[in-house]
Amino acid sequence: QVQLVESGGGSVQAGGSLRLSCAASGRTLSIYFTGWFRQAPGKRREFVAAITWNGDRTDYADFVKGRFTISRDHAKNTIYLQMNSLEPEDMAVYYCAATGRLGIPRDLKYDYWGQGTQVTVSS
């Protein structure tokens, strides 16, 4: 099993920045990709970004390219999502997820999920 714990959500004005963290524990050697997803009220959950566990490959949804950056701290087993130039449309609950599967990160089934962290962006 893999446990994921997110932190770093909060409220920010449009144009501001937040950094989300996802601390992984347990059978982390089984992880190939770790990703961030988000779900806004009344909308389906959507892929935001992903990174391989060794940090050598990243993938981003088109709507966040150039604004969000996913990264990994090997020593801390922690994944980060740096979010800049936030827009009201980015407001959602953000979830960290992990999978041992290979393939296109946005299309994979993720087996492990965190509890989510709320991001609120005011205009």
PDB file of N, CA and C in Angstrom, residues 2 4 31 33-35 96-100 109-113:
ATOM      1  N   VAL A   2       0.304   2.292  -0.573  1.00  0.00           N
ATOM      2  CA  VAL A   2       0.956   3.600  -0.599  1.00  0.00           C
ATOM      3  C   VAL A   2       0.003   4.596   0.044  1.00  0.00           C
ATOM      4  N   LEU A   4      -0.768   8.660   0.675  1.00  0.00           N
ATOM      5  CA  LEU A   4      -0.496   9.985   0.117  1.00  0.00           C
ATOM      6  C   LEU A   4      -1.197  11.032   0.965  1.00  0.00           C
ATOM      7  N   ILE A  31       5.730   2.692  -7.017  1.00  0.00           N
ATOM      8  CA  ILE A  31       5.183   3.829  -7.767  1.00  0.00           C
ATOM      9  C   ILE A  31       5.985   4.060  -9.039  1.00  0.00           C
ATOM     10  N   PHE A  33       4.321   6.490 -11.601  1.00  0.00           N
ATOM     11  CA  PHE A  33       3.899   7.877 -11.810  1.00  0.00           C
ATOM     12  C   PHE A  33       3.202   8.391 -10.557  1.00  0.00           C
ATOM     13  N   THR A  34       3.411   9.654 -10.272  1.00  0.00           N
ATOM     14  CA  THR A  34       2.592  10.369  -9.301  1.00  0.00           C
ATOM     15  C   THR A  34       1.971  11.552 -10.020  1.00  0.00           C
ATOM     16  N   GLY A  35       0.688  11.757  -9.784  1.00  0.00           N
ATOM     17  CA  GLY A  35       0.007  12.808 -10.517  1.00  0.00           C
ATOM     18  C   GLY A  35      -0.846  13.690  -9.625  1.00  0.00           C
ATOM     19  N   CYS A  96      -3.735  14.273  -4.997  1.00  0.00           N
ATOM     20  CA  CYS A  96      -2.516  13.597  -5.389  1.00  0.00           C
ATOM     21  C   CYS A  96      -2.838  12.123  -5.588  1.00  0.00           C
ATOM     22  N   ALA A  97      -2.229  11.514  -6.588  1.00  0.00           N
ATOM     23  CA  ALA A  97      -2.488  10.112  -6.876  1.00  0.00           C
ATOM     24  C   ALA A  97      -1.206   9.431  -7.340  1.00  0.00           C
ATOM     25  N   ALA A  98      -1.178   8.116  -7.208  1.00  0.00           N
ATOM     26  CA  ALA A  98       0.007   7.362  -7.608  1.00  0.00           C
ATOM     27  C   ALA A  98      -0.401   6.052  -8.276  1.00  0.00           C
ATOM     28  N   THR A  99       0.447   5.616  -9.186  1.00  0.00           N
ATOM     29  CA  THR A  99       0.200   4.359  -9.884  1.00  0.00           C
ATOM     30  C   THR A  99       1.528   3.690 -10.200  1.00  0.00           C
ATOM     31  N   GLY A 100       1.474   2.367 -10.294  1.00  0.00           N
ATOM     32  CA  GLY A 100       2.649   1.607 -10.719  1.00  0.00           C
ATOM     33  C   GLY A 100       2.602   1.271 -12.192  1.00  0.00           C
ATOM     34  N   LYS A 109      -4.843   4.430 -14.973  1.00  0.00           N
ATOM     35  CA  LYS A 109      -5.640   4.225 -13.768  1.00  0.00           C
ATOM     36  C   LYS A 109      -4.710   4.397 -12.568  1.00  0.00           C
ATOM     37  N   TYR A 110      -5.069   5.268 -11.676  1.00  0.00           N
ATOM     38  CA  TYR A 110      -4.273   5.511 -10.480  1.00  0.00           C
ATOM     39  C   TYR A 110      -4.875   4.747  -9.310  1.00  0.00           C
ATOM     40  N   ASP A 111      -4.020   4.011  -8.598  1.00  0.00           N
ATOM     41  CA  ASP A 111      -4.493   3.107  -7.555  1.00  0.00           C
ATOM     42  C   ASP A 111      -4.564   3.748  -6.174  1.00  0.00           C
ATOM     43  N   TYR A 112      -3.773   4.753  -5.952  1.00  0.00           N
ATOM     44  CA  TYR A 112      -3.684   5.364  -4.623  1.00  0.00           C
ATOM     45  C   TYR A 112      -4.003   6.845  -4.717  1.00  0.00           C
ATOM     46  N   TRP A 113      -4.788   7.315  -3.754  1.00  0.00           N
ATOM     47  CA  TRP A 113      -5.245   8.703  -3.758  1.00  0.00           C
ATOM     48  C   TRP A 113      -5.112   9.320  -2.381  1.00  0.00           C
TER      49      TRP A 113
END
